[in-house]
Coordinates of C-alpha atoms in Angstrom, one line a residue:
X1 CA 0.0 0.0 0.0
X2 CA 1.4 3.6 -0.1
X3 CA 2.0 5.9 2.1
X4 CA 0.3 8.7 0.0
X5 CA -3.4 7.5 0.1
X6 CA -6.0 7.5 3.3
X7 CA -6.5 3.6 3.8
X8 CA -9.3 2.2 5.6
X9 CA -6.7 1.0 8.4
X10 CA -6.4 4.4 9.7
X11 CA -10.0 5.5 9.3
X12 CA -10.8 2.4 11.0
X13 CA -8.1 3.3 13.4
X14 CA -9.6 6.8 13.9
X15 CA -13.1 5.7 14.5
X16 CA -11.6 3.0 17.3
X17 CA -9.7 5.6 19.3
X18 CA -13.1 8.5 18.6
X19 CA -14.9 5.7 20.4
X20 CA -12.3 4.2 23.1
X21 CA -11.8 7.9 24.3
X22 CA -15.9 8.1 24.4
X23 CA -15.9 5.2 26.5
X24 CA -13.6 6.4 28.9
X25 CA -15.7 9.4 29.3
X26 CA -18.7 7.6 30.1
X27 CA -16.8 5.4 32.7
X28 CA -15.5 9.1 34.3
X29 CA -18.6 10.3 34.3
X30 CA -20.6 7.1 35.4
X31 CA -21.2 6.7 39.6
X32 CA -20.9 2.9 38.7
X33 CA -17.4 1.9 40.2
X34 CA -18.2 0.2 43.6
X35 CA -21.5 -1.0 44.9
X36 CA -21.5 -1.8 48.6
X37 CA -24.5 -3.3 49.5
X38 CA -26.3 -3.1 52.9
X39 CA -28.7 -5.4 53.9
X40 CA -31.4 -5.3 57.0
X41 CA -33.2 -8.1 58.9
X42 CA -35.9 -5.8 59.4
X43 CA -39.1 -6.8 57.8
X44 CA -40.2 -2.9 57.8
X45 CA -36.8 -1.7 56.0
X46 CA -35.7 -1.7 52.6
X47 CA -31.5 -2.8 51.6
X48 CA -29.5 0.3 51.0
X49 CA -26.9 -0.2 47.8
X50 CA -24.3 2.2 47.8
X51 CA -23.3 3.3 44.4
X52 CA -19.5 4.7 44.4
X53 CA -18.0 6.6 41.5
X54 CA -15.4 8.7 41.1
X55 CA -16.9 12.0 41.4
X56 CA -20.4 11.2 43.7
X57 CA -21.9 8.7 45.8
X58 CA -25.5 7.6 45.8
X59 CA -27.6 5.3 48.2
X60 CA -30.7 3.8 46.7
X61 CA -33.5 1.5 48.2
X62 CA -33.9 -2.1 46.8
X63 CA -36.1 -1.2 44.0
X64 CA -35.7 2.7 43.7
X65 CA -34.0 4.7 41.5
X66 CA -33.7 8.0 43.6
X67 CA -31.2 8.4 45.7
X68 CA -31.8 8.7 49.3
X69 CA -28.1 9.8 50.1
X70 CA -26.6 11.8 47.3
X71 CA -23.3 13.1 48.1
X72 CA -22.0 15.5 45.1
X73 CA -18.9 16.2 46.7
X74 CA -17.2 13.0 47.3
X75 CA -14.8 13.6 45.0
X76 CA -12.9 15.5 47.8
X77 CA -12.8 13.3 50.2
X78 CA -12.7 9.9 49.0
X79 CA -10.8 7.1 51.2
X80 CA -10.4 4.2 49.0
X81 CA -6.7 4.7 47.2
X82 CA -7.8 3.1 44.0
X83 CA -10.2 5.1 43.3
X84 CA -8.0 8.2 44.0
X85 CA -5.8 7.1 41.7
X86 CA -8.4 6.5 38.9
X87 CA -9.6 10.1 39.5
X88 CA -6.0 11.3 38.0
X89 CA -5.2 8.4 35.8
X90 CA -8.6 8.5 33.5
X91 CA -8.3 12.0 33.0
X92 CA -4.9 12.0 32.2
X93 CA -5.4 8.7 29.7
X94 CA -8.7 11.1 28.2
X95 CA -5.7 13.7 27.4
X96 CA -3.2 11.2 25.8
X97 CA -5.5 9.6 23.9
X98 CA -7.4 13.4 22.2
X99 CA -3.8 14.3 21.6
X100 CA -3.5 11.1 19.6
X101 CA -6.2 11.3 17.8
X102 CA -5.7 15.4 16.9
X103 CA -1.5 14.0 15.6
X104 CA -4.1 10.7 13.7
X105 CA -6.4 13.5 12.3
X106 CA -3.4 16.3 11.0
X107 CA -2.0 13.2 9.5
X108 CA -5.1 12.0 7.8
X109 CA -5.6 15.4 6.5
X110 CA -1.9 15.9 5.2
X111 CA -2.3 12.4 3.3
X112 CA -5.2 13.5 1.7
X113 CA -4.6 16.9 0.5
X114 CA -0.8 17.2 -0.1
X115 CA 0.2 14.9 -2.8
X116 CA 3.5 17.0 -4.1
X117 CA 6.1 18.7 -2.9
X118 CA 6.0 22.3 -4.3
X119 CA 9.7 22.6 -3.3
X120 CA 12.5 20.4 -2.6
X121 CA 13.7 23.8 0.0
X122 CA 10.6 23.0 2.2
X123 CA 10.5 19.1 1.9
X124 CA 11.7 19.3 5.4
X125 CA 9.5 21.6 6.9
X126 CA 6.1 19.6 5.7
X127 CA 4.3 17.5 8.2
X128 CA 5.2 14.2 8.2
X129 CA 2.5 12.0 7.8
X130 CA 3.9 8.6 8.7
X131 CA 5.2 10.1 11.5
X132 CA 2.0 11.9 12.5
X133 CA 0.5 8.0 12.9
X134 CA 3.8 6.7 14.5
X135 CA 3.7 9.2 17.3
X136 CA -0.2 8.7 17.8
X137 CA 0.1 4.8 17.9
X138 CA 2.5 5.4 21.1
X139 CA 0.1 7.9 22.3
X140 CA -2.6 5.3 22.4
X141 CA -0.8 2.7 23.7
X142 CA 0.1 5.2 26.5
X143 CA -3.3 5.8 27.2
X144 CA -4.2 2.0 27.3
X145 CA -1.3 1.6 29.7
X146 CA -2.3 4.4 31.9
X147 CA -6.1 3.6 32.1
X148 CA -5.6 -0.3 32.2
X149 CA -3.7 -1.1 35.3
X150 CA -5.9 1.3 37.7
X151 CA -8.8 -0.5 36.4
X152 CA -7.5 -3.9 37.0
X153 CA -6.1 -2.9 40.6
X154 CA -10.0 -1.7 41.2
X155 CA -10.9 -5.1 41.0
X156 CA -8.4 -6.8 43.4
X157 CA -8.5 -3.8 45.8
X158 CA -12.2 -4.7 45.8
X159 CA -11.2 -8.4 46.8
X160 CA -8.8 -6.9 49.2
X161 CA -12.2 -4.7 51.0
X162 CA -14.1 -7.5 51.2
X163 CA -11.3 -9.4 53.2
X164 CA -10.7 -6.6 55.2
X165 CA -14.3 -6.1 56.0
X166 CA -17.1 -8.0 55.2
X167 CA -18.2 -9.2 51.8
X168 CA -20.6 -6.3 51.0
X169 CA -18.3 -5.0 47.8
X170 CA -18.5 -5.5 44.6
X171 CA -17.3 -3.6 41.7
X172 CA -19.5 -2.2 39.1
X173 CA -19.9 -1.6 35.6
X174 CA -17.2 1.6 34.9
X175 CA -14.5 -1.4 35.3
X176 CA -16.0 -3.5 32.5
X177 CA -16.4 0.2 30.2
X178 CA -13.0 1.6 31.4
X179 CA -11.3 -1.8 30.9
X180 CA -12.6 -2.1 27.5
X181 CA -11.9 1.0 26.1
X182 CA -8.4 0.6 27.2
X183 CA -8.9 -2.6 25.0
X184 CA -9.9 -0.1 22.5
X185 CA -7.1 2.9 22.3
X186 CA -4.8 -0.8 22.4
X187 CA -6.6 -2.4 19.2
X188 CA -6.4 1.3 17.3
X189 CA -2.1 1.1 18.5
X190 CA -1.8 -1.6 17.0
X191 CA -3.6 -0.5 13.8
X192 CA -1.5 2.4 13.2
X193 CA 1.8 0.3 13.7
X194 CA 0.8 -1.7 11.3
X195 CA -0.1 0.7 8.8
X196 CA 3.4 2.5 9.3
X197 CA 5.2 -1.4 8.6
X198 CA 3.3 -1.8 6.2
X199 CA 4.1 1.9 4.5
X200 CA 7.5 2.3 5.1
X201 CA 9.7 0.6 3.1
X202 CA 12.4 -1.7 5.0
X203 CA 15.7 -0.7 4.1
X204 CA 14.6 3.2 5.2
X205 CA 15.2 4.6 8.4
X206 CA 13.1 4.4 11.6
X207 CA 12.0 7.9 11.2
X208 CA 11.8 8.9 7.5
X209 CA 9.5 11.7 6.0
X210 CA 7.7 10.5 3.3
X211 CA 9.4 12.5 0.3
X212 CA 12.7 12.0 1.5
X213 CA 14.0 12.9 -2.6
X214 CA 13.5 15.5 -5.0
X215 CA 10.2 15.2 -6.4
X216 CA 11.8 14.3 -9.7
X217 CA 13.5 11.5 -8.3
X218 CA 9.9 10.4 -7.3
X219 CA 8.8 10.9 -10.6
X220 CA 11.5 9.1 -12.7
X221 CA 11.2 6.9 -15.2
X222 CA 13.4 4.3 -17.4
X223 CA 13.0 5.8 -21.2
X224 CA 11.3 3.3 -23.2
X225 CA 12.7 1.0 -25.2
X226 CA 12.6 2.7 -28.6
X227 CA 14.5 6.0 -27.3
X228 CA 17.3 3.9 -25.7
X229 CA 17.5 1.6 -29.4
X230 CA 17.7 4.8 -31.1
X231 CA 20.8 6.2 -29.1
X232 CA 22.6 2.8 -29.6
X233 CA 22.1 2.7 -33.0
X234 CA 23.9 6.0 -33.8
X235 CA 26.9 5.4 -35.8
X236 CA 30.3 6.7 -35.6
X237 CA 32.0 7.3 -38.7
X238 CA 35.9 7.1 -37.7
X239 CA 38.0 8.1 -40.6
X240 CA 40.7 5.3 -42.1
X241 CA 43.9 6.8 -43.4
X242 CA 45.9 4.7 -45.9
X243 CA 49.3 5.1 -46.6
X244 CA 50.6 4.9 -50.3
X245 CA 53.6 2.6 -50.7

């Protein structure tokens, strides 16, 4: 394939990241991380879940979906470390992963609307395209790093509570969205790398813009046969001189 046409890998590749970083903001935004449930041996009284997120807690009645407790400032004063951490690490992941897809996007664009080089004296100075997607591929599989292992640790930090206390935790669905999103920005990594094998030729450097040469030296051509039969069949007349006895 070459490097100077938009190929379905990184559209796809686009689109994958568009929605990984979509899912990451719905697991942000979701008060889904940690259910502890209560329960009661009254008769007369209703079991209490307590829904923890990252940002707000919520306590609803078996059955309800008001909340009876709604705390809008947890966020400042949360005491389980894992979910600390997750309150820096899935906004920072958010961050690496838009920057990835703006550097995916710029390179998209330049692929698509500069196909020449107007001069050889700015060659250098044009955006790179293959890099553009190289940079962005370790961009996402930043993000997937940074979001993944906070959302695993949720889940054995939960296992950890539950030994600690009593078996009323359980973790909730932002693990299952977080976790697969950072399945997502890896899947769209992997994508671009491949694309960027697959463009590059072999023998070139790790880092190499695409028009490396002179446009004309993109643009040259063998002369046909009939040119190159013409020049070898000029003659050359070379004069013999004879000597009289």
């Amino acid at each position: 394939m070459g490097c100077r046409d938009v190929h379905a890998a990184t559209v796809l590749a686009f689109l994958s990241g568009t929605a990984s970083v979509a899912g990451l903001l719905a697991a942000v935004l979701l008060p889904n991380w940690r259910q502890m449930r209560l329960y009661t041996f009254n008769k007369n009284e209703r079991n209490v879940t307590v829904y923890t997120g990252l940002w707000i807690k919520c306590a609803r009645f078996d059955g309800s979906r008001d909340c009876v407790i709604y705390d809008p400032q947890w966020y400042t004063a949360v005491d389980q470390l894992d979910l600390r951490v997750l309150q820096f690490a899935l906004p920072l992941s958010m961050l690496t992963a838009a920057s990835a897809l703006f550097l995916c996007l710029i390179g998209m664009c330049n692929t698509a609307f500069v196909s020449t080089v107007p001069n050889l004296k700015l060659a250098k100075c044009l955006v790179n395209s293959a890099g553009c997607h190289l940079v962005a591929g370790l961009l996402f599989l930043l993000a997937c790093a940074i979001c993944l292992t906070p959302s695993i640790w949720v889940i054995f930090y939960n296992n950890y509570l539950n030994r600690k206390y009593e078996p009323v935790f359980s973790f909730d669905i932002s693990v299952f969205i977080a976790i697969a999103s950072a399945g997502g920005l890896f899947f769209t990594s992997v994508l671009l790398f491949l694309w960027y094998c697959a463009c590059k030729s072999l023998p070139s450097p790790f880092w190499q813009p695409l028009y490396s040469h002179a446009p004309s030296m993109h643009s040259y051509a063998s002369q046909p046969y009939s040119a190159r039969s013409r020049l070898s069949a000029i003659e050359i007349d070379i004069p013999v001189v004879t000597h009289a006895s």
